[in-house]
mmCIF file with all atom_site columns, C-alpha atoms in Angstrom:
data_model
loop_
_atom_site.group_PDB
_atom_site.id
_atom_site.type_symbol
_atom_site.label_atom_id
_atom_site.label_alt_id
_atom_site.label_comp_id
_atom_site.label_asym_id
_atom_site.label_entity_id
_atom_site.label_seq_id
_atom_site.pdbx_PDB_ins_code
_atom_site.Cartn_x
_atom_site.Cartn_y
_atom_site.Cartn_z
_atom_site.occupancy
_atom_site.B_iso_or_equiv
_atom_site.pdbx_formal_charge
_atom_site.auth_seq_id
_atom_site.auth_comp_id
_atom_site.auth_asym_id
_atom_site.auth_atom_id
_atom_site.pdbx_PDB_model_num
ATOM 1  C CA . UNK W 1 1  ? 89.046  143.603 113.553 1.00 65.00 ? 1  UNK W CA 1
ATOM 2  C CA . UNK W 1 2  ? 91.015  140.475 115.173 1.00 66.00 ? 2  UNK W CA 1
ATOM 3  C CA . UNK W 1 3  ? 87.649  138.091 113.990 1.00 73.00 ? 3  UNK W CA 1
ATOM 4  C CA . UNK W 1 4  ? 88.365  139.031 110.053 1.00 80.00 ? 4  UNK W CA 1
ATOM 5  C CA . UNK W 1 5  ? 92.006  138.908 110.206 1.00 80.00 ? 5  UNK W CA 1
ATOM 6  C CA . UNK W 1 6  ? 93.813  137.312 112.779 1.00 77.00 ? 6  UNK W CA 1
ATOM 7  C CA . UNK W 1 7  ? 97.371  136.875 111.153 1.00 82.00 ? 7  UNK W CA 1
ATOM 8  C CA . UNK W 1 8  ? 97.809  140.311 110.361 1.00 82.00 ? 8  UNK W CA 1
ATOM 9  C CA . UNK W 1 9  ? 96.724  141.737 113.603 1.00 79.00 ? 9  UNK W CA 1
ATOM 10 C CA . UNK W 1 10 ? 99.478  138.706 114.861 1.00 80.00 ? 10 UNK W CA 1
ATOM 11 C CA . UNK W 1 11 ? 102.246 140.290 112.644 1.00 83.00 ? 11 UNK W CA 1
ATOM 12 C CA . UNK W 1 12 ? 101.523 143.946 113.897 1.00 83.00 ? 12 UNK W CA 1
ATOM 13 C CA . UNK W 1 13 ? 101.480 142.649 117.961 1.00 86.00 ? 13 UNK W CA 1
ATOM 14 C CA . UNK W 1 14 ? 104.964 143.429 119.315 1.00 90.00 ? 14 UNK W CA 1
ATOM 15 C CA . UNK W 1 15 ? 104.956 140.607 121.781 1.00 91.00 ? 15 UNK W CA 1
ATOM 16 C CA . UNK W 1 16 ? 104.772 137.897 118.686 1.00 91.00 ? 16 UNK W CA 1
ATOM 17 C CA . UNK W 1 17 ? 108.379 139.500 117.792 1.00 93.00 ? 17 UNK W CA 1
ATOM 18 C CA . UNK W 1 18 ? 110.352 139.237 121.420 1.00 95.00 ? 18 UNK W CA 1
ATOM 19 C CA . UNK W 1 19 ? 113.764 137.603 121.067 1.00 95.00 ? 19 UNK W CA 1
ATOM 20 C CA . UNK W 1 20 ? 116.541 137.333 123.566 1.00 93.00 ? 20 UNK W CA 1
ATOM 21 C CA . UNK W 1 21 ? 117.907 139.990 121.380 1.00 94.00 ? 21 UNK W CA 1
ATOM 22 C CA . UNK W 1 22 ? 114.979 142.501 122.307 1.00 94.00 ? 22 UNK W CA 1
ATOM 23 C CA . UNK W 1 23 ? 116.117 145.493 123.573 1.00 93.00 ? 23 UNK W CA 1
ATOM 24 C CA . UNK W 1 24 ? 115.412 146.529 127.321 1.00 92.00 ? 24 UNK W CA 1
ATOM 25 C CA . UNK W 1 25 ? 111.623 147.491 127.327 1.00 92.00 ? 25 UNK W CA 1
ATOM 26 C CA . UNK W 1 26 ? 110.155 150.389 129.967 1.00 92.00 ? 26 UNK W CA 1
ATOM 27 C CA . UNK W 1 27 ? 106.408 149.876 129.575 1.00 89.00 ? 27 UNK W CA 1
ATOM 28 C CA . UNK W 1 28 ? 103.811 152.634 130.938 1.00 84.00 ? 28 UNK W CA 1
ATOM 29 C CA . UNK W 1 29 ? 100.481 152.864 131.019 1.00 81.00 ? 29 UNK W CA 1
ATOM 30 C CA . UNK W 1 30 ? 97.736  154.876 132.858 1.00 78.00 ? 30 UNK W CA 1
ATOM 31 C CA . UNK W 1 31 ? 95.245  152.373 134.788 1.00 77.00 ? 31 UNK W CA 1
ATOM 32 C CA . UNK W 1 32 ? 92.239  154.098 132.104 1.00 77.00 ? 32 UNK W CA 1
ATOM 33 C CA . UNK W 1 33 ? 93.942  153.139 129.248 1.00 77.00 ? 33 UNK W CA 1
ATOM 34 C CA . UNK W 1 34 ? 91.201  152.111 126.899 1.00 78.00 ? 34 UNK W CA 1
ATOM 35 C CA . UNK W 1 35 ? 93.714  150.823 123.744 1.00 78.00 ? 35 UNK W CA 1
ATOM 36 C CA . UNK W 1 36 ? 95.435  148.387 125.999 1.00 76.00 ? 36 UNK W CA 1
ATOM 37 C CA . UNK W 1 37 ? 94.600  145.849 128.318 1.00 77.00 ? 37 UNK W CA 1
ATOM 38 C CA . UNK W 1 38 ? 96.369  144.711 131.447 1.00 78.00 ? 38 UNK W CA 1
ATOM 39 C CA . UNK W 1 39 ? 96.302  141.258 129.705 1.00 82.00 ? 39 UNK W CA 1
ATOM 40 C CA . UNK W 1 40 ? 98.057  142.397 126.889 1.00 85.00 ? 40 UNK W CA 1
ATOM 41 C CA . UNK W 1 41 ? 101.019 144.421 129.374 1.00 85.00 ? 41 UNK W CA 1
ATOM 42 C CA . UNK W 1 42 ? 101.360 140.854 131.247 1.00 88.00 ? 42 UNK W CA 1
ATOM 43 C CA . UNK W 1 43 ? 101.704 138.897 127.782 1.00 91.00 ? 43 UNK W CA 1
ATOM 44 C CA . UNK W 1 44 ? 104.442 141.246 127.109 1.00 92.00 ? 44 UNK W CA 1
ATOM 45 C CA . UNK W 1 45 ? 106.086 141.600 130.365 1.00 92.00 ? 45 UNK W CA 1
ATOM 46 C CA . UNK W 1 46 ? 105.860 137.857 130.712 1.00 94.00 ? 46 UNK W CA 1
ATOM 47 C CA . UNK W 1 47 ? 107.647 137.097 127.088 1.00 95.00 ? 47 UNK W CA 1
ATOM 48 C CA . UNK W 1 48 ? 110.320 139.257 127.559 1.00 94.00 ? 48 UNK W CA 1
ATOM 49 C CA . UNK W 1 49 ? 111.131 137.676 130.595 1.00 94.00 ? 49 UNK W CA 1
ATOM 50 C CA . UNK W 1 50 ? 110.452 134.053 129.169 1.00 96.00 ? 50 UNK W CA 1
ATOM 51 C CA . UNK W 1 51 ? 113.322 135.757 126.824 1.00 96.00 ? 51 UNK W CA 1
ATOM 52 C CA . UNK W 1 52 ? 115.620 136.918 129.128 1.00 95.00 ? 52 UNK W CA 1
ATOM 53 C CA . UNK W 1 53 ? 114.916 140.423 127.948 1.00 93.00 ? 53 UNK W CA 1
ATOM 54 C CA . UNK W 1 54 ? 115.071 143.389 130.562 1.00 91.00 ? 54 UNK W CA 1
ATOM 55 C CA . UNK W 1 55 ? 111.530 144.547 131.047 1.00 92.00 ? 55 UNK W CA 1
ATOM 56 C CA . UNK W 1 56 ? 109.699 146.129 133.863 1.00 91.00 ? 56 UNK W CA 1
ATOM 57 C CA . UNK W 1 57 ? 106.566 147.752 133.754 1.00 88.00 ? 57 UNK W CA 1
ATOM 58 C CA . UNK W 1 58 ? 104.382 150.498 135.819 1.00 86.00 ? 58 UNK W CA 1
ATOM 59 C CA . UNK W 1 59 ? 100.686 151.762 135.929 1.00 83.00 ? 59 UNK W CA 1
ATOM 60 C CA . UNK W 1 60 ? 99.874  155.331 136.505 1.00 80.00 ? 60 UNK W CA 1
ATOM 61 C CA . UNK W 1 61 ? 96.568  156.000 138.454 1.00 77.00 ? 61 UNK W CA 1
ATOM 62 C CA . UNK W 1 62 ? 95.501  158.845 136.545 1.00 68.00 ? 62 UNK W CA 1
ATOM 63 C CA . UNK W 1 63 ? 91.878  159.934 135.785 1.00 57.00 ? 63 UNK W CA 1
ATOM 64 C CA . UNK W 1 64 ? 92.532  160.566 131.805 1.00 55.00 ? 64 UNK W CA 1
ATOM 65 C CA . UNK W 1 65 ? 95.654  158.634 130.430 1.00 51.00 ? 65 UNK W CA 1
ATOM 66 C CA . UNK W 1 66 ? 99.362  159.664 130.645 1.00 52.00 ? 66 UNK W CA 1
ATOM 67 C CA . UNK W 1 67 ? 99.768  162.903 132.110 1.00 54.00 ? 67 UNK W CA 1
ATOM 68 C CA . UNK W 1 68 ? 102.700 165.413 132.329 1.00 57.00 ? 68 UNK W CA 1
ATOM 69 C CA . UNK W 1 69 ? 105.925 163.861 133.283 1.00 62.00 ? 69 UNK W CA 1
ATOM 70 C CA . UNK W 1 70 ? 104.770 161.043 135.743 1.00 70.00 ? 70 UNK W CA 1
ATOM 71 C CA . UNK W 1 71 ? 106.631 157.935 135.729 1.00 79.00 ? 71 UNK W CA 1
ATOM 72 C CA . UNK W 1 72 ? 109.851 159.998 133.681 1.00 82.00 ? 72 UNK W CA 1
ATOM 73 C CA . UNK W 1 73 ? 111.887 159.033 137.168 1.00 85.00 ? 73 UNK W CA 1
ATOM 74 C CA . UNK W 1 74 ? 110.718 155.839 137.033 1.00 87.00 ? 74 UNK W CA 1
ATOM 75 C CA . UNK W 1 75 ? 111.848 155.646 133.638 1.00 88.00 ? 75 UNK W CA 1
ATOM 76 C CA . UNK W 1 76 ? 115.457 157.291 134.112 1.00 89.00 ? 76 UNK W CA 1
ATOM 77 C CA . UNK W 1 77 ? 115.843 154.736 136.997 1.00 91.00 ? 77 UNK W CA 1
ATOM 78 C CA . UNK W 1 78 ? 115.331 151.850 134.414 1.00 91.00 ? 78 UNK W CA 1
ATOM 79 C CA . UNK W 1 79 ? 117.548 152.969 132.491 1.00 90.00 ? 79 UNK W CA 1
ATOM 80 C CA . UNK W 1 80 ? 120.448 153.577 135.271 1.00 93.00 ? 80 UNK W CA 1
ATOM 81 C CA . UNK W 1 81 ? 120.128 150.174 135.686 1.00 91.00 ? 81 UNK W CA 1
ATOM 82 C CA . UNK W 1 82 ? 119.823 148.627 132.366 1.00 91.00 ? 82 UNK W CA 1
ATOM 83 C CA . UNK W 1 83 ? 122.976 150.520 131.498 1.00 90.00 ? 83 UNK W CA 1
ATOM 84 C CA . UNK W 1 84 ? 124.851 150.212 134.561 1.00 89.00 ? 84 UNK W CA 1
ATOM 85 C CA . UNK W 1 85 ? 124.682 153.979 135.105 1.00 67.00 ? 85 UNK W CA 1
#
């Protein structure tokens, strides 16, 4: 729990860790996600672009979580782009 030990949950948390030298991040999520909480994709999004670090982000509508291959396009069109493809 975060109450009974905050530094270690603050050395596990990717976002304490973003650099300039980050690598380009595609972040997904499904809207029900339950382990993460669109405060904590915005804290990320939001250093890595404090950073300069190539980030973008998207938010599937599904009913149970990540499903099948939604968002993969997305994903491949990130990456055109992030590597000049």
């Amino acid at each position: 729990r975060l109450e009974e030990a905050p530094e270690r949950w603050r050395g596990a948390s990717p976002v304490n860790f973003v650099s300039e030298r980050s690598p380009a991040t595609f972040l997904i999520s499904a809207a029900s996600d339950s382990n993460e909480s669109p405060e904590e994709k915005k804290q990320m999004m939001d250093a890595m672009m404090k950073a300069g670090a190539p980030c973008e982000t998207i938010v599937l509508n599904l009913g149970r979580g990540h499903d099948n291959y939604l968002g993969v396009s997305e994903a491949w069109a990130f990456l055109a782009r992030v590597l000049g493809e």
